[in-house]
Amino acid sequence: MTAVAASIGDGGSGGCRHLAIIMDGNGRWAQGRRLPRIAGHREGVEAVRRVVEAAPGLGLDVLTLYAFSSENWKRPADEVSDLMGLLRHYVKSEIDTLHRNGVCLNFIGDWRALKPDLVSLLEAAREKTRANSGLKLVMALNYGGQGEIVRAAQALAAEAAAGTLDPAAITAELLESRLDTAGLPPPDAVLRTSGELRLSNFLLWQTAYAEYLVTDTLWPDFDGAALAAALDEFARRERRFGGR
Ligand code: FPP
């Protein structure tokens, strides 16, 4: 089958079921317009809305978005507070639409360490959409790939110390089952906007065989057409998973 035929047959995703996105370039988008950085983040939320709406029609089953990294705390306090405010606003204002559209919303990272009111809001959103069978929307919040692997290793070490786990029985699958992403398929592709070529501590374990896609488009300018173009690029890749 040609890549084009394949992408028609699978709703346009070219076989990409799980796409993970590093949403980058909000600051530069704002800077280019002599606006404060918050304006770029606000437009970034609009891009999130557009992409979440377009994703199911393009054949995606899982969309993971890197919304706040464990390293983003290093930003000035007012920017951190703006980002938390936008997250709060997004979940409050979108949850009914997401639910109506069958989206199942979940979170990865140490999100339970966020402010208690935000944690309650996220818990409620998760609970409301838990049984939905449409797009799985996964937001990485206070997320870092190294920290996630450390937490999984600690969980296994605790079991070994308690005598309920033989260290020799630790396999890749067992470690995977203790990651925040347990139960999700690994991403087929990681897309980063704004032309940067870095993984930035995102899904380090899960992206072992993911295709890396990069676009110069700044995140606030990203939309369904840009998503379709990225998935076209994915469809042209030949994946071998270490084989021939
Ligand atoms: C990177 O742009 C983006 C972030 C650090 C956060 C991503 C957040 C959003 C898209 C908005 C919040 C999303 C939700 C769902 C509430 P940058 O600031 O690093 O851009 P720059 O590299 O151009 O400075």
Coordinates of C-alpha atoms and ligand atoms in Angstrom, one line a residue:
M1 CA 0.0 0.0 0.0
T2 CA 1.3 3.5 -0.7
A3 CA 1.7 6.0 2.1
V4 CA -1.2 8.0 0.8
A5 CA -3.5 5.0 0.6
A6 CA -2.4 4.0 4.1
S7 CA -3.1 7.4 5.5
I8 CA -6.6 7.5 3.9
G9 CA -7.4 4.1 5.4
D10 CA -6.4 5.1 8.9
G11 CA -8.2 8.4 9.0
G12 CA -5.1 10.3 8.0
S13 CA -2.7 9.4 10.8
G14 CA -0.5 7.3 8.5
G15 CA -0.5 4.6 11.2
C16 CA 0.3 7.0 14.0
R17 CA -2.0 6.1 16.9
H18 CA -0.2 7.9 19.7
L19 CA 1.3 11.3 19.0
A20 CA 3.2 13.1 21.8
I21 CA 3.7 16.9 21.3
I22 CA 6.3 19.2 22.8
M23 CA 4.4 22.5 22.4
D24 CA 7.2 25.0 22.0
G25 CA 7.5 28.6 20.8
N26 CA 4.8 30.5 22.8
G27 CA 7.4 33.0 24.1
R28 CA 8.8 33.7 20.6
W29 CA 5.3 34.0 19.2
A30 CA 4.6 36.8 21.7
Q31 CA 8.0 38.4 21.4
G32 CA 7.5 38.7 17.6
R33 CA 4.4 40.7 18.3
R34 CA 5.9 42.7 21.1
L35 CA 3.4 41.1 23.5
P36 CA 4.0 39.7 27.0
R37 CA 4.8 36.0 27.2
I38 CA 1.4 35.3 28.7
A39 CA -0.2 36.3 25.4
G40 CA 1.8 33.5 23.7
H41 CA 0.7 31.0 26.3
R42 CA -2.9 32.1 25.9
E43 CA -2.8 31.5 22.1
G44 CA -1.1 28.2 22.9
V45 CA -4.2 27.2 24.7
E46 CA -6.2 28.0 21.5
A47 CA -3.8 25.7 19.6
V48 CA -4.5 23.0 22.2
R49 CA -8.2 23.3 21.5
R50 CA -7.7 23.1 17.7
V51 CA -5.5 20.1 17.9
V52 CA -7.7 18.2 20.3
E53 CA -10.6 18.8 18.0
A54 CA -8.7 17.7 14.9
A55 CA -6.9 14.7 16.4
P56 CA -9.7 12.0 16.3
G57 CA -10.6 12.8 12.7
L58 CA -6.9 12.3 11.7
G59 CA -6.9 8.8 13.2
L60 CA -5.2 9.5 16.5
D61 CA -6.2 7.4 19.5
V62 CA -3.9 9.0 22.1
L63 CA -2.6 12.6 22.2
T64 CA 0.0 13.4 24.9
L65 CA 0.8 17.1 25.4
Y66 CA 3.8 18.4 27.4
A67 CA 2.0 21.2 29.2
F68 CA 4.4 21.8 32.2
S69 CA 7.7 20.1 32.8
S70 CA 9.3 19.5 36.2
E71 CA 12.0 22.0 35.0
N72 CA 9.5 24.7 34.2
W73 CA 9.4 25.7 37.9
K74 CA 12.7 27.5 37.1
R75 CA 10.8 30.1 35.2
P76 CA 9.9 33.4 36.9
A77 CA 7.1 33.0 39.5
D78 CA 4.6 35.2 37.5
E79 CA 5.0 33.0 34.4
V80 CA 4.6 29.8 36.4
S81 CA 1.5 31.3 38.0
D82 CA 0.1 32.4 34.5
L83 CA 0.6 28.9 33.2
M84 CA -1.2 27.3 36.2
G85 CA -4.0 29.9 35.7
L86 CA -4.3 28.9 32.0
L87 CA -4.4 25.2 32.9
R88 CA -7.1 25.9 35.5
H89 CA -9.1 27.9 33.0
Y90 CA -8.7 25.3 30.2
V91 CA -9.9 22.4 32.3
K92 CA -12.9 24.4 33.7
S93 CA -14.0 25.8 30.4
E94 CA -13.3 22.8 28.2
I95 CA -14.3 19.8 30.4
D96 CA -18.0 19.7 29.2
T97 CA -17.0 19.9 25.5
L98 CA -14.3 17.3 26.0
H99 CA -16.8 15.0 27.8
R100 CA -19.5 15.5 25.1
N101 CA -16.9 14.6 22.4
G102 CA -16.0 11.4 24.2
V103 CA -12.5 12.5 25.2
C104 CA -10.9 10.6 28.1
L105 CA -8.7 13.1 30.0
N106 CA -5.8 11.9 32.1
F107 CA -2.5 13.3 33.5
I108 CA 1.1 12.1 33.8
G109 CA 3.9 13.5 35.9
D110 CA 3.8 14.5 39.6
W111 CA 0.6 16.5 39.1
R112 CA -0.7 15.6 42.5
A113 CA 2.0 18.0 43.9
L114 CA 0.3 21.0 42.3
K115 CA -1.9 23.4 44.3
P116 CA -4.7 21.5 46.1
D117 CA -7.5 23.3 44.3
L118 CA -6.0 22.5 40.9
V119 CA -5.4 18.8 42.0
S120 CA -9.1 18.6 42.9
L121 CA -10.1 20.1 39.6
L122 CA -7.9 17.7 37.7
E123 CA -9.2 14.7 39.7
A124 CA -12.8 15.7 39.0
A125 CA -12.1 16.1 35.2
R126 CA -10.4 12.7 35.2
E127 CA -13.3 11.1 37.0
K128 CA -15.9 12.7 34.8
T129 CA -14.3 11.4 31.5
R130 CA -12.9 8.1 32.8
A131 CA -15.3 5.9 30.9
N132 CA -15.2 7.8 27.6
S133 CA -14.0 5.7 24.7
G134 CA -12.9 8.5 22.3
L135 CA -9.5 10.2 22.1
K136 CA -7.3 9.7 25.2
L137 CA -5.9 13.1 26.0
V138 CA -2.9 12.9 28.3
M139 CA -1.5 16.1 29.7
A140 CA 2.0 15.9 31.1
L141 CA 2.0 18.2 34.2
N142 CA 5.0 18.7 36.5
Y143 CA 6.4 15.9 34.3
G144 CA 10.0 14.9 33.8
G145 CA 11.0 11.6 32.2
Q146 CA 13.9 11.0 34.5
G147 CA 11.8 11.6 37.6
E148 CA 9.1 9.3 36.3
I149 CA 11.7 6.5 35.8
V150 CA 13.1 7.2 39.3
R151 CA 9.6 6.9 40.8
A152 CA 9.0 3.6 39.0
A153 CA 12.4 2.3 40.2
Q154 CA 11.5 3.3 43.8
A155 CA 8.2 1.4 43.6
L156 CA 10.0 -1.7 42.4
A157 CA 12.8 -1.3 45.0
A158 CA 10.2 -1.0 47.8
E159 CA 8.5 -4.2 46.7
A160 CA 11.9 -6.0 46.5
A161 CA 12.8 -4.6 50.0
A162 CA 9.5 -5.9 51.3
G163 CA 10.3 -9.4 49.9
T164 CA 7.4 -9.4 47.5
L165 CA 9.5 -9.0 44.4
D166 CA 12.5 -10.9 43.2
P167 CA 14.9 -8.4 41.7
A168 CA 15.7 -11.0 39.0
A169 CA 12.1 -10.8 37.9
I170 CA 12.3 -7.1 37.0
T171 CA 11.8 -6.9 33.2
A172 CA 11.2 -3.9 30.9
E173 CA 7.5 -4.8 30.9
L174 CA 7.4 -4.8 34.7
L175 CA 9.2 -1.4 34.9
E176 CA 6.8 -0.1 32.2
S177 CA 3.8 -1.1 34.4
R178 CA 5.0 1.2 37.1
L179 CA 5.4 4.3 34.8
D180 CA 2.8 7.0 34.7
T181 CA 1.9 5.8 31.2
A182 CA 1.1 2.2 32.2
G183 CA -1.6 0.9 30.0
L184 CA -1.0 3.4 27.1
P185 CA 0.7 2.3 23.9
P186 CA 4.1 4.0 23.4
P187 CA 4.1 7.1 21.2
D188 CA 4.6 6.4 17.5
A189 CA 5.9 9.9 17.1
V190 CA 7.1 12.9 19.1
L191 CA 6.4 16.2 17.4
R192 CA 8.2 19.4 18.5
T193 CA 7.1 22.8 17.3
S194 CA 9.3 25.9 16.8
G195 CA 12.3 24.1 15.2
E196 CA 14.1 23.0 18.3
L197 CA 15.8 19.6 18.2
R198 CA 15.6 18.5 21.9
L199 CA 13.6 15.9 23.8
S200 CA 13.7 18.1 27.0
N201 CA 13.2 15.2 29.4
F202 CA 9.9 14.1 27.7
L203 CA 8.8 10.4 27.8
L204 CA 12.4 9.2 27.8
W205 CA 11.5 5.5 28.3
Q206 CA 8.5 5.5 26.0
T207 CA 10.0 7.1 23.0
A208 CA 12.7 4.5 22.4
Y209 CA 11.4 3.8 18.9
A210 CA 9.3 6.9 18.3
E211 CA 9.8 8.8 15.1
Y212 CA 10.9 12.4 15.8
L213 CA 9.0 15.1 13.9
V214 CA 9.9 18.7 13.9
T215 CA 8.2 21.8 12.4
D216 CA 9.3 25.4 12.4
T217 CA 5.7 26.5 13.1
L218 CA 5.4 28.1 16.6
W219 CA 2.9 26.4 18.8
P220 CA 0.4 29.2 18.9
D221 CA 0.2 29.0 15.1
F222 CA -0.3 25.2 15.1
D223 CA -3.7 23.9 13.8
G224 CA -5.4 20.9 12.3
A225 CA -3.7 21.4 8.9
A226 CA -0.3 21.5 10.5
L227 CA -1.2 18.4 12.4
A228 CA -2.2 16.6 9.2
A229 CA 1.1 17.7 7.6
A230 CA 3.1 16.3 10.5
L231 CA 1.2 13.0 10.2
D232 CA 1.8 12.9 6.4
E233 CA 5.5 13.2 7.2
F234 CA 5.2 10.3 9.7
A235 CA 3.5 8.2 7.0
R236 CA 6.5 8.6 4.8
R237 CA 8.9 7.2 7.4
E238 CA 9.9 3.6 7.3
R239 CA 9.9 2.1 10.9
R240 CA 12.1 -0.9 11.6
F241 CA 12.3 -1.1 15.4
G242 CA 15.9 -2.2 15.2
G243 CA 15.1 -4.9 12.5
R244 CA 15.8 -4.7 8.8
Ligands
FPP1 C1 6.8 26.4 25.5 O1 6.9 27.7 25.0 C2 5.5 26.1 26.2 C3 5.4 25.8 27.5 C4 6.4 25.9 28.5 C5 4.1 25.5 28.1 C6 3.1 24.9 27.1 C7 1.8 25.5 27.5 C8 0.8 25.9 26.7 C9 0.7 25.5 25.3 C10 -0.3 26.6 27.3 C11 -0.9 25.9 28.4 C12 -1.6 24.7 28.0 C13 -2.7 24.2 28.6 C14 -3.5 23.1 28.1 C15 -3.3 24.9 29.7 P1 8.0 28.6 25.5 O2 7.5 29.6 26.5 O3 9.2 27.8 26.0 O4 8.4 29.3 24.2 P2 9.8 30.0 23.8 O5 10.8 28.8 23.7 O6 9.5 30.6 22.4 O7 10.2 31.0 24.8

